[in-house]
CSV table of C-alpha atoms in Angstrom, one decimal:
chain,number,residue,atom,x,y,z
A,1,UNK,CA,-30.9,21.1,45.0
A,2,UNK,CA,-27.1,21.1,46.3
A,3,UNK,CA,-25.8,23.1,43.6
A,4,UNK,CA,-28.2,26.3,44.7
A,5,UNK,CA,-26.3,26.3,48.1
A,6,UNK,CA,-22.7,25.9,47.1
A,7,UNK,CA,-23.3,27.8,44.0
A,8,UNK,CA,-20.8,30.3,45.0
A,9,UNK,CA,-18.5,27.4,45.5
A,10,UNK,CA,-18.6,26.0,42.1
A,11,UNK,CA,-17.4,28.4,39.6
A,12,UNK,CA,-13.9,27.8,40.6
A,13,UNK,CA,-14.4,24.5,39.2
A,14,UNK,CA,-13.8,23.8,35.6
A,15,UNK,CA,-17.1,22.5,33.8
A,16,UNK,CA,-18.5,19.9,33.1
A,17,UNK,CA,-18.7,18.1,36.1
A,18,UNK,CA,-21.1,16.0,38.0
A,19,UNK,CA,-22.2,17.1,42.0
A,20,UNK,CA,-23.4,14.7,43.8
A,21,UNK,CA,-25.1,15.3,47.4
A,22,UNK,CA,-23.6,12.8,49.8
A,23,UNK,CA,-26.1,13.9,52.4
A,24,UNK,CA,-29.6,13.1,50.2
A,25,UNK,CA,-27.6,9.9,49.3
A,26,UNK,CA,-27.7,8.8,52.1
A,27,UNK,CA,-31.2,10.3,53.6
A,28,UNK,CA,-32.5,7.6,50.3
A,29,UNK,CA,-30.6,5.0,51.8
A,30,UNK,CA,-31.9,5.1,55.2
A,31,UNK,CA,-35.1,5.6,54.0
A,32,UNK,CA,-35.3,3.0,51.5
A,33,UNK,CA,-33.7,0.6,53.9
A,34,UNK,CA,-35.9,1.1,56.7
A,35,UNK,CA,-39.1,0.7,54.9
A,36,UNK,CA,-37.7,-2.5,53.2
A,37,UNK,CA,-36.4,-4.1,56.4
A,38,UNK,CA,-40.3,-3.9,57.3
A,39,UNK,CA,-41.2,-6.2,54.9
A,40,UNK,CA,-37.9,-8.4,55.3
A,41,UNK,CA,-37.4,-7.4,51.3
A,42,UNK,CA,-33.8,-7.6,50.0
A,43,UNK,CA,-32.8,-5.1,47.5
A,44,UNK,CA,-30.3,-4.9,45.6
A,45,UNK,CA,-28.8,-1.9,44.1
A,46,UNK,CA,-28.8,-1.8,39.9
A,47,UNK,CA,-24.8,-0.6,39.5
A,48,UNK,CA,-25.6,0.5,35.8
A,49,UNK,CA,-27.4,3.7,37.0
A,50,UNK,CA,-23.7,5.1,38.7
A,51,UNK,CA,-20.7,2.5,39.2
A,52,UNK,CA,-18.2,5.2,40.9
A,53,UNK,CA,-16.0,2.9,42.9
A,54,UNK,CA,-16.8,5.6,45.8
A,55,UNK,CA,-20.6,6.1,45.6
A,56,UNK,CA,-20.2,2.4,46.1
A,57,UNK,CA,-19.1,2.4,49.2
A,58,UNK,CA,-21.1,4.0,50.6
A,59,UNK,CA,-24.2,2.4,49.6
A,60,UNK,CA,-22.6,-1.0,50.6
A,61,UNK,CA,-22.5,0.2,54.3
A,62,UNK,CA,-26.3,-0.1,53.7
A,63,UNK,CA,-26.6,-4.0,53.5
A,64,UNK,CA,-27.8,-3.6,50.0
A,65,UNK,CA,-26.6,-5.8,47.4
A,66,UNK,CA,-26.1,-5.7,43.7
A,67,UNK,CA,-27.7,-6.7,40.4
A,68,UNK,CA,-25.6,-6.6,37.2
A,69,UNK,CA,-26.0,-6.7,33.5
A,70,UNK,CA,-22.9,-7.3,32.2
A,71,UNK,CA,-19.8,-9.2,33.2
A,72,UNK,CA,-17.8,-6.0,33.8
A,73,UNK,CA,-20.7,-4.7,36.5
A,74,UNK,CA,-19.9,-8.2,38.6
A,75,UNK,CA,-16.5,-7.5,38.6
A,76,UNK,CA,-16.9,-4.2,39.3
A,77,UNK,CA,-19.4,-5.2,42.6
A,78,UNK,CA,-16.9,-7.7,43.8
A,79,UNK,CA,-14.2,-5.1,43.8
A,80,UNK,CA,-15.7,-2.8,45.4
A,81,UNK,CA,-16.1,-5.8,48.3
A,82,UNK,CA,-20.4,-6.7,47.9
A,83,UNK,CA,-20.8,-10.2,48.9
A,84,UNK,CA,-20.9,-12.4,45.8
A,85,UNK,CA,-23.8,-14.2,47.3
A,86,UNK,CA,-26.0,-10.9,46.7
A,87,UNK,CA,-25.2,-10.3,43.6
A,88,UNK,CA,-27.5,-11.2,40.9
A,89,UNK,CA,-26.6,-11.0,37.0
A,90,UNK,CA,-29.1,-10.5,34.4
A,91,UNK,CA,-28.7,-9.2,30.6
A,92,UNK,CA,-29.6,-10.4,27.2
A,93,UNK,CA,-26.2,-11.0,25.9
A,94,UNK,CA,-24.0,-12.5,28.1
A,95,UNK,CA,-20.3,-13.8,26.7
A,96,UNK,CA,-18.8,-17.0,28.0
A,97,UNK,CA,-16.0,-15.4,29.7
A,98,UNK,CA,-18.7,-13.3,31.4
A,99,UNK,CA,-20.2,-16.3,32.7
A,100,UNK,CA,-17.3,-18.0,33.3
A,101,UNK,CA,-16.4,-15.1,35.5
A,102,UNK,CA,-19.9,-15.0,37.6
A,103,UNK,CA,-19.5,-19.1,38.3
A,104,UNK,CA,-16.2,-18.9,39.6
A,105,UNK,CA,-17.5,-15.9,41.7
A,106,UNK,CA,-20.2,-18.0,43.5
A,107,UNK,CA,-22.7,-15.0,43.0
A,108,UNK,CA,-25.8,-15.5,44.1
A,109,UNK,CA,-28.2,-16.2,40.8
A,110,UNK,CA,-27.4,-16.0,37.2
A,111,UNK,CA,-30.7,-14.8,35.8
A,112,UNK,CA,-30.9,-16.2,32.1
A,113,UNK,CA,-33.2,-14.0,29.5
A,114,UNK,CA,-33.5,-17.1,26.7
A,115,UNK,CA,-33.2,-20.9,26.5
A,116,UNK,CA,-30.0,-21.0,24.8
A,117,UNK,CA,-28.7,-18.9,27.7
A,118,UNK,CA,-29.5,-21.4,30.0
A,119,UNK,CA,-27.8,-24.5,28.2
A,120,UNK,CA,-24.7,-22.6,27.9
A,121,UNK,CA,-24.6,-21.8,32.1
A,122,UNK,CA,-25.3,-25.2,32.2
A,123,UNK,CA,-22.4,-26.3,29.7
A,124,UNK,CA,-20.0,-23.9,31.2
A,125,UNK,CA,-21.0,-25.0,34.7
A,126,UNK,CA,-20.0,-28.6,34.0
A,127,UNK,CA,-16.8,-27.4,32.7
A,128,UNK,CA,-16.2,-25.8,36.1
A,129,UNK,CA,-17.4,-29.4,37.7
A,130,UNK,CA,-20.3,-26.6,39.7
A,131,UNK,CA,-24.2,-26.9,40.3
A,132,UNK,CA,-25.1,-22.8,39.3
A,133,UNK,CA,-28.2,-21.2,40.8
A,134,UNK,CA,-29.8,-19.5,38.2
A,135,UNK,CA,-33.0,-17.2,38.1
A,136,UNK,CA,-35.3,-17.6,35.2
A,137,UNK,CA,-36.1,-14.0,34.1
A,138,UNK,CA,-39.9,-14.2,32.5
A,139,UNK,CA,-41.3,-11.7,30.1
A,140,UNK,CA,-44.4,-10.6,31.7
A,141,UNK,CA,-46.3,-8.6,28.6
A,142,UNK,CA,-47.3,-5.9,30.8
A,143,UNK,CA,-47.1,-2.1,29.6
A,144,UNK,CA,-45.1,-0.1,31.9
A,145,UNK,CA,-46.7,3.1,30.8
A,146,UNK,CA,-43.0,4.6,30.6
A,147,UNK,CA,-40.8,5.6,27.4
A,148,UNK,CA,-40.7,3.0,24.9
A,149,UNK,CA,-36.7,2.9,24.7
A,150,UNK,CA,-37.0,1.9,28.4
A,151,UNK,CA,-40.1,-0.4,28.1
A,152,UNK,CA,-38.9,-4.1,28.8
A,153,UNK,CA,-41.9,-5.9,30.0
A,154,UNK,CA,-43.9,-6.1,27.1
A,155,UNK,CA,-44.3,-9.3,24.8
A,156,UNK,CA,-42.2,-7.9,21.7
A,157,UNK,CA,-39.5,-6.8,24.1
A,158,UNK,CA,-35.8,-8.5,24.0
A,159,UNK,CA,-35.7,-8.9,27.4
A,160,UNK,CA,-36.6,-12.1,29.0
A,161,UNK,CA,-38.0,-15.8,28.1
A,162,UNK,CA,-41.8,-16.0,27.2
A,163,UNK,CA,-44.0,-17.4,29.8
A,164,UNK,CA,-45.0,-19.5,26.8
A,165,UNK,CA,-41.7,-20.7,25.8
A,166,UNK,CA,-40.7,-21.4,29.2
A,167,UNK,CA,-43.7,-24.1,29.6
A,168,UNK,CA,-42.9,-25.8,26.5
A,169,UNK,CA,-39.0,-26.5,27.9
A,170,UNK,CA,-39.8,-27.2,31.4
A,171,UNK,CA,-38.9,-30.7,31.1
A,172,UNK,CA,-35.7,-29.5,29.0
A,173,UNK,CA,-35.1,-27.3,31.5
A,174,UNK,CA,-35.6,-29.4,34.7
A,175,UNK,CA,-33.3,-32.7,33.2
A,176,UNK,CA,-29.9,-30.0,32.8
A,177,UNK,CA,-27.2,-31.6,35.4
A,178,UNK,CA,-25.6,-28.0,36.2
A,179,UNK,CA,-28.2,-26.0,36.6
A,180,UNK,CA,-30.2,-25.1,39.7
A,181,UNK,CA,-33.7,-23.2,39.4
A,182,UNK,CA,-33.7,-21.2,42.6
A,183,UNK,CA,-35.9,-17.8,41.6
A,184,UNK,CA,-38.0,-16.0,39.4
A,185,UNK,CA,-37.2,-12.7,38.2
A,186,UNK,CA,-38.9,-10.2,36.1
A,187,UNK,CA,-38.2,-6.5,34.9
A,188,UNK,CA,-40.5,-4.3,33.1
A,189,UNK,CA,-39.1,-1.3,32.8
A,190,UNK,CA,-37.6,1.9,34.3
A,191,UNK,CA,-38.5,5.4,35.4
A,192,UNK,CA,-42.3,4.2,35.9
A,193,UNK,CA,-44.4,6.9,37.8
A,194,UNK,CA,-48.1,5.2,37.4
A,195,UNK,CA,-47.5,3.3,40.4
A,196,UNK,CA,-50.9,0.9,39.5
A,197,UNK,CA,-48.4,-0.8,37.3
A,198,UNK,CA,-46.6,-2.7,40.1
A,199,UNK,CA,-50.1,-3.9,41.1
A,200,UNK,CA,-50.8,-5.3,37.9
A,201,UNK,CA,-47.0,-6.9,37.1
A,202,UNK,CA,-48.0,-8.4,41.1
A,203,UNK,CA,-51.1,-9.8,39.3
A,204,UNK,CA,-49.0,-11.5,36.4
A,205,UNK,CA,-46.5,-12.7,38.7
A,206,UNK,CA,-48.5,-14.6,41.5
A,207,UNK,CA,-49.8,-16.9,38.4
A,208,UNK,CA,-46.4,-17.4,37.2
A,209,UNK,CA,-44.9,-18.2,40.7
A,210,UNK,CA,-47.9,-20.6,41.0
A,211,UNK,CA,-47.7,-22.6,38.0
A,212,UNK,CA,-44.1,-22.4,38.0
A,213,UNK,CA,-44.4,-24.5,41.5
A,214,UNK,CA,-47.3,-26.6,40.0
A,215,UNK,CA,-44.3,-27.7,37.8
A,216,UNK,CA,-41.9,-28.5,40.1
A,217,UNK,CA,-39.5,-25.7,40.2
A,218,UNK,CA,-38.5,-25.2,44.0
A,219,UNK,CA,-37.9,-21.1,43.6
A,220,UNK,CA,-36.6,-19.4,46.8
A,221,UNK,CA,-37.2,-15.8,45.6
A,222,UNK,CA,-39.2,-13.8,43.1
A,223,UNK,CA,-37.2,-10.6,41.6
A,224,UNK,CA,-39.9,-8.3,41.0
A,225,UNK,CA,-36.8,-6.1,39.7
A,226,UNK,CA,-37.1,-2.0,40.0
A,227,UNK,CA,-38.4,0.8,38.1
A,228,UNK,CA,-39.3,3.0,40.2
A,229,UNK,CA,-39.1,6.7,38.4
A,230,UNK,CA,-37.8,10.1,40.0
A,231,UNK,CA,-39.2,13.6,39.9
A,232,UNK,CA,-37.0,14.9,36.7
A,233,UNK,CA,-39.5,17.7,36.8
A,234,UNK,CA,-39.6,19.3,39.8
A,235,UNK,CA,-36.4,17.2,41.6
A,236,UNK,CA,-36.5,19.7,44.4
A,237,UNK,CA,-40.2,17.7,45.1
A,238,UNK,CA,-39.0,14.9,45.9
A,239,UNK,CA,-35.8,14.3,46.7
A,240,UNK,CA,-36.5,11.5,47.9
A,241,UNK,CA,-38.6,9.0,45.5
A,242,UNK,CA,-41.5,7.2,47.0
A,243,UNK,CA,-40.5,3.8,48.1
A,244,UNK,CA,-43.1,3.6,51.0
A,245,UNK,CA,-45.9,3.6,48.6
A,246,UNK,CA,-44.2,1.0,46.0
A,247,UNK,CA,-43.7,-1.9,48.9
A,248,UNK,CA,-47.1,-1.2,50.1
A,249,UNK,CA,-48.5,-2.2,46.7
A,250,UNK,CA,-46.2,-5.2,46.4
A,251,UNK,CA,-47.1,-6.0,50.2
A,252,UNK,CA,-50.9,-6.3,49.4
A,253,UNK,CA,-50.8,-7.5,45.8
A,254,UNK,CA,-48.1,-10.0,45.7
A,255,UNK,CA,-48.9,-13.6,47.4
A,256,UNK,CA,-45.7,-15.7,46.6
A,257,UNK,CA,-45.8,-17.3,50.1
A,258,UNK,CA,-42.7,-17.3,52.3
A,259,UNK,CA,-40.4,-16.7,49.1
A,260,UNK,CA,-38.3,-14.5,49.6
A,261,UNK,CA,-38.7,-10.7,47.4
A,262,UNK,CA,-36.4,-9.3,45.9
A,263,UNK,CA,-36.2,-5.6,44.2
A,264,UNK,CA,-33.5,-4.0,41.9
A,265,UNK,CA,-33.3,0.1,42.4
A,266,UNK,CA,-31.1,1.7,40.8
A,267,UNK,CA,-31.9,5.6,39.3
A,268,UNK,CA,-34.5,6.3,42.6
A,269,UNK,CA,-31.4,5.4,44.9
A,270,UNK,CA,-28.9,7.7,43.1
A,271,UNK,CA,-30.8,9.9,40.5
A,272,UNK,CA,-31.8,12.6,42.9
A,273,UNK,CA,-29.1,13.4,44.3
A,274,UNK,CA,-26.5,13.4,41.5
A,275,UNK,CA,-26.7,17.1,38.9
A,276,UNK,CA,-24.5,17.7,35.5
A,277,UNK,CA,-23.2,21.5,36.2
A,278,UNK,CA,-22.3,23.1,33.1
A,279,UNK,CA,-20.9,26.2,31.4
A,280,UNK,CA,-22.5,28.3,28.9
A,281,UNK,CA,-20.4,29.3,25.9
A,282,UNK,CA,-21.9,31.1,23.4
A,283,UNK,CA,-25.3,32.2,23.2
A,284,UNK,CA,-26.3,32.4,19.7
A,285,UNK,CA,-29.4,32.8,17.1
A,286,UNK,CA,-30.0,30.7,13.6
A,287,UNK,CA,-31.1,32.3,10.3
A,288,UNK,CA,-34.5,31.0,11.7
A,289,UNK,CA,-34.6,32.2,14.5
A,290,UNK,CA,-33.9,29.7,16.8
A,291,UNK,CA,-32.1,30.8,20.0
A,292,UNK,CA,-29.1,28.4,21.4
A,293,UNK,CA,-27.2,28.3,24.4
A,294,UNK,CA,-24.4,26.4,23.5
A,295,UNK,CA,-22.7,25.1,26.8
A,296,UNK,CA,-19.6,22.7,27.2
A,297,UNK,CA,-21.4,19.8,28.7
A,298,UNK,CA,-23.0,16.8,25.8
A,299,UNK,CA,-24.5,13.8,25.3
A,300,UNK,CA,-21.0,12.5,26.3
A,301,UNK,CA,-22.4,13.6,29.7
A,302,UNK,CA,-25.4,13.0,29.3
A,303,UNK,CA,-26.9,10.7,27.0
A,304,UNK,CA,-30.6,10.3,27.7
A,305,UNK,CA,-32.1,13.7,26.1
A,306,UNK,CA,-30.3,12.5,23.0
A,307,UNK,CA,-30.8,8.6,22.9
A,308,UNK,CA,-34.2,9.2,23.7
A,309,UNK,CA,-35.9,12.5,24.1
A,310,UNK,CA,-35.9,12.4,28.0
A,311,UNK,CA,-36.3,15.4,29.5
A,312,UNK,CA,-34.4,17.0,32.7
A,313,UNK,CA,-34.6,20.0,34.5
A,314,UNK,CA,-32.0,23.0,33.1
A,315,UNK,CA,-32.0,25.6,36.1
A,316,UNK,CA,-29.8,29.0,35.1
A,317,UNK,CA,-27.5,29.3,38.4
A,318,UNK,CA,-25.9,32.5,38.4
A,319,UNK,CA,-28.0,34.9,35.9
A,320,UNK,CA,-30.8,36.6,37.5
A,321,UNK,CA,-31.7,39.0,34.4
A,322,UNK,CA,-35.7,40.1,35.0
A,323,UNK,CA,-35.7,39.1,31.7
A,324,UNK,CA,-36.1,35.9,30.0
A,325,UNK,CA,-36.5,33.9,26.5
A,326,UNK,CA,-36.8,30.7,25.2
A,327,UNK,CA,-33.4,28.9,24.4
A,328,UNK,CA,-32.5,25.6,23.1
A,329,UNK,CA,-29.6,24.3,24.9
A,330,UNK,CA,-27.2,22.1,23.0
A,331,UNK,CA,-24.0,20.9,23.5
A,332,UNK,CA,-20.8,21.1,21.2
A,333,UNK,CA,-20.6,17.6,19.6
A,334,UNK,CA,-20.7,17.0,16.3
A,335,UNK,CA,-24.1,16.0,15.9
A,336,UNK,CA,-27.3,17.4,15.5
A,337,UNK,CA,-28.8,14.9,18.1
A,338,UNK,CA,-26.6,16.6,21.0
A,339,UNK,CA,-29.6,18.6,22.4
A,340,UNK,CA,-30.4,19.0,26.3
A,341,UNK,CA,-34.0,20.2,25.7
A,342,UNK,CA,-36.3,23.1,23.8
A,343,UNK,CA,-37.5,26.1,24.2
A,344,UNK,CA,-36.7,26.4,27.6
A,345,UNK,CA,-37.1,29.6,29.3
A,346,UNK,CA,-34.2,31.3,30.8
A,347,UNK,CA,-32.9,34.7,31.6
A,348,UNK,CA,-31.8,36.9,28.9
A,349,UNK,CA,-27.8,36.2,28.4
A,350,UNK,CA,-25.7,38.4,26.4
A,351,UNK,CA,-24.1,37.9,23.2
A,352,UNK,CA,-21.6,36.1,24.6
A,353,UNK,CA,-21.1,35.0,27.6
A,354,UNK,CA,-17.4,34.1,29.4
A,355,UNK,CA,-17.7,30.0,30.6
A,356,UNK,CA,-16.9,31.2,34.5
A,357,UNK,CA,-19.7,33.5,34.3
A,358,UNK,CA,-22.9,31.6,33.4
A,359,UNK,CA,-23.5,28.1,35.1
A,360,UNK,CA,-26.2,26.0,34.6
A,361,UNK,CA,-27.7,22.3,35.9
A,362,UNK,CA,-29.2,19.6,34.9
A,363,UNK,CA,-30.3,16.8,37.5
A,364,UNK,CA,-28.8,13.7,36.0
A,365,UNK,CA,-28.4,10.1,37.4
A,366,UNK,CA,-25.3,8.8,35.2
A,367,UNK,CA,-21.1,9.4,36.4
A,368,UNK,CA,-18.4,7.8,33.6
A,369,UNK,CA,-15.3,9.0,35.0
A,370,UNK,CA,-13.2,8.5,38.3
A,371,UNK,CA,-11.7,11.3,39.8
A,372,UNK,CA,-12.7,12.6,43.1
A,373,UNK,CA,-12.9,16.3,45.1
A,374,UNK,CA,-14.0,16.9,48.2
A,375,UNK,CA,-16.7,19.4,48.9
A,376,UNK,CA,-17.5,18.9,52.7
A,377,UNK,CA,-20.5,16.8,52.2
A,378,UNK,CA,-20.6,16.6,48.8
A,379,UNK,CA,-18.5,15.2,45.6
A,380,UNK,CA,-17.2,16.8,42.5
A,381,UNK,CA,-16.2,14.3,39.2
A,382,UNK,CA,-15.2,16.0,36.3
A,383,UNK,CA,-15.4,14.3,33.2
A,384,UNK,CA,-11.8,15.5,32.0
A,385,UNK,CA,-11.1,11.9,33.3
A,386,UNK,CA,-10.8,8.6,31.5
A,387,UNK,CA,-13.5,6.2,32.0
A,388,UNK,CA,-11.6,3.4,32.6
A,389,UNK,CA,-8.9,2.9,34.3
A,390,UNK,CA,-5.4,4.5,32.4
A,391,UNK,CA,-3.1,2.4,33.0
A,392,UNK,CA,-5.1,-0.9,32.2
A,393,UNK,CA,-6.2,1.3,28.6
A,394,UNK,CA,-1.9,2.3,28.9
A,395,UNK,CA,-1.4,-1.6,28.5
A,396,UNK,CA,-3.7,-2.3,26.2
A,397,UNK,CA,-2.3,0.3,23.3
A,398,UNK,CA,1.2,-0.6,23.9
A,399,UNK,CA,-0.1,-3.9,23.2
A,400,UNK,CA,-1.7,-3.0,20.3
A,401,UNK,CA,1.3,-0.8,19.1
A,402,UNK,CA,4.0,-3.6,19.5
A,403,UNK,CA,1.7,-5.9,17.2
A,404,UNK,CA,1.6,-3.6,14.7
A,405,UNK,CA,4.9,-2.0,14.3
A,406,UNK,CA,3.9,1.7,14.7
A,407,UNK,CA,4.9,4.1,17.8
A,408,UNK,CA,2.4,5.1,20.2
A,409,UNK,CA,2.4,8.6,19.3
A,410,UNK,CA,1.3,7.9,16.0
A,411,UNK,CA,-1.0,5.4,16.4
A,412,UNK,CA,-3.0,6.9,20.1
A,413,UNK,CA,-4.5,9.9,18.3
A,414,UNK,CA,-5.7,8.2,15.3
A,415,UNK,CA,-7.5,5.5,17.6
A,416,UNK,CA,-9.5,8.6,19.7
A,417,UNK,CA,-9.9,9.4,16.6
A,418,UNK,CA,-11.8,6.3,14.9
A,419,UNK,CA,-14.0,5.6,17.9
A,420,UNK,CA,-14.8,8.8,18.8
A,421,UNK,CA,-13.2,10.0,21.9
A,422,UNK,CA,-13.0,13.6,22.5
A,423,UNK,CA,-9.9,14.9,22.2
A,424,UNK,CA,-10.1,16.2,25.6
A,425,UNK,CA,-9.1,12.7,27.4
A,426,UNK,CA,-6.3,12.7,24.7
A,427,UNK,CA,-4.8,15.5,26.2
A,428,UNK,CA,-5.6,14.1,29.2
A,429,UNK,CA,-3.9,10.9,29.0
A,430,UNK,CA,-0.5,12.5,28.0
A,431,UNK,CA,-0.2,15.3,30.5
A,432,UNK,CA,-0.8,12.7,33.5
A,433,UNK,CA,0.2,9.4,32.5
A,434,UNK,CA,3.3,10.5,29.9
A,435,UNK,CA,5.8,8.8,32.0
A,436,UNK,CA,3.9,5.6,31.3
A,437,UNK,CA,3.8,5.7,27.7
């Protein structure tokens, strides 16, 4: 991992932050791009794993293009200058300025998860006086074989229309003025290492292609969406996930004709090369016994440990004690939920331990802030920064402020307040963006 070579480099830099390696970023590119190319397979990249306007850029040079699950993730894409046309937008919950926004964009497919869904692209599509290409996005009932929080294939799951349902509206479906059928698209689930589950989600979708062309739907791709998991593990394993062996299943399994296939990657194209580098604090023991490391990274940071017990690999940087315990790391939120992991062996720390002294990383595939520092070939965020833009959220509270009668410096800290913002981009906001206020 990156952070084991410029480890020396890093404790000038105030923690948390995320490093990402620029160079493995773009080794996963080339690799995934060449192997796709192959098979003439488009992919496009799912922006919800890491939206940083720069990461971005660079994995536009790549051809690839984008798929979206909210309204905000298309804008975002079209900013960041990915053609519109390879854009694809699913999601269960779309709002009608959402839409709105992806029609006038001319993006490629809207793919719609419920019936409903597709009446109101079609009403809102007639309001724009526009034919829109939409995807049908079918719920496959297959078991992924991942974690349940991230299962979205199977029959009980939110995601999708039932092959069931979407028989009984074909001719509902097919008489809609402003509404296009160009693709199929299906999803079932993320971080999936039992690779035998693409050949059986190839199964289920060569019947649906079929009968969905028995019924007169004219469908120019299938979106066999993405999934593929990374080596949380042992990350220095496989830096690079295994993409060769994925499109050789979906080359031998899937027989949709000359359709075009389409794929949606989004943690195996940034996951491995991103890490959360972090300060211990305190190290400290319960009346039970339990050891903590407390460190000053969270589930702000890093959510998935918390949300849903996923597990990452903690790696102790800069002790090298010959002895070790078991620790559990947690961060300082308010919440008992804000636990990296268990009983993970580490080397002995003192007492207490001084924040520049002890670093440790986790590999991590998620960035919410903006700001940028240059480490030769690799990038530094840290999470000191707003995640959205300042002077848009600037706007937005003078707004609020004027409405209400009250002065910004009474009303700001009471609003981090109710929804929970750290204090830290409190601070923040005034010491850079006071002038503006």
């Amino acid at each position: 991992m990156l952070s084991r070579q410029v480890a020396d480099k890093l404790a000038k830099y105030e923690t948390p932050f995320y490093l990402y390696d620029i160079e493995l970023l773009n080794q996963t590119l080339e690799s995934l791009m060449s192997i796709a190319n192959k098979y003439s397979y488009k992919i496009h990249y799912a922006i919800k794993a890491n939206y940083d306007a720069r990461l971005l850029q660079i994995i536009r040079k790549y051809g690839v293009g984008i798929d979206c699950a909210s309204g905000n993730e298309v804008r975002c894409a079209i900013e960041a200058g990915f053609d519109p046309k390879s854009i694809v937008y699913a999601g269960v919950g779309k709002r009608d300025k959402e839409i709105r926004y992806a029609i006038e964009q001319n993006i490629l497919a809207i793919n719609c998860e419920s019936i409903e869904e597709i009446d109101l692209v079609n009403e809102l599509a007639a309001e724009a006086g526009k034919v829109v290409n939409i995807a049908l996005r079918v719920n496959p009932d297959i078991d992924p074989k991942t974690n349940h929080c991230i299962d979205t294939g199977q029959a009980d799951s939110k995601f999708g229309i039932s092959y069931e349902e979407i028989l009984s509206s074909v001719e509902h479906i097919r008489s809609l003025k402003n509404v296009l059928v160009i693709g199929m698209h299906i999803h079932i689930g993320s971080q999936i290492r039992e690779l035998h589950v693409f050949e059986n989600m190839c199964n289920k979708v060569n019947v649906i292609v079929e009968n969905l062309t028995n019924l007169g739907f004219e469908l120019e791709f299938v979106d066999v969406g993405g999934g593929l998991g990374v080596n949380y593990d042992m990350p220095e394993n496989e830096p690079i996930p295994n993409f060769a062996s994925v499109f050789a299943i979906i080359k031998q399994h899937l027989k949709v004709g000359n359709r075009e296939v389409h794929f949606e990657f989004g943690r195996s194209i940034v996951g491995e090369c991103g890490e959360l580098i972090t300060s211990v604090l305190f190290n400290k023991t319960t009346a039970t016994g339990r050891r903590l490391l407390i460190v000053d990274a969270s589930m702000t940071e890093l959510i998935r440990p918390a949300l849903y017990q996923a597990k990452h690999k903690i790696v102790n940087l800069t002790s090298h004690s010959e002895l070790h315990e078991k620790y559990d790391v947690v961060g300082p939120i308010c919440e008992s939920s804000d636990v990296f992991d268990k009983d993970i062996l580490n080397d002995k720390l003192e007492k207490y331990v001084d924040s520049n002294a002890e670093i440790i990383y986790f590999n991590t595939i998620r960035v919410d802030s903006n700001t940028l520092i240059p480490l030769k070939d690799e990038y530094i965020y840290n999470k000191r920064d707003l995640d959205i833009s300042a002077l848009m959220f600037i706007n937005v509270i003078k707004d609020l402020t004027t409405s209400c009668g009250k002065e910004i410096n009474e009303v700001l800290p009471k609003l981090f307040t109710k929804t929970g913002v750290t204090r830290l981009k409190n601070r923040w906001l005034f010491e850079n963006h006071h002038d503006n206020l």
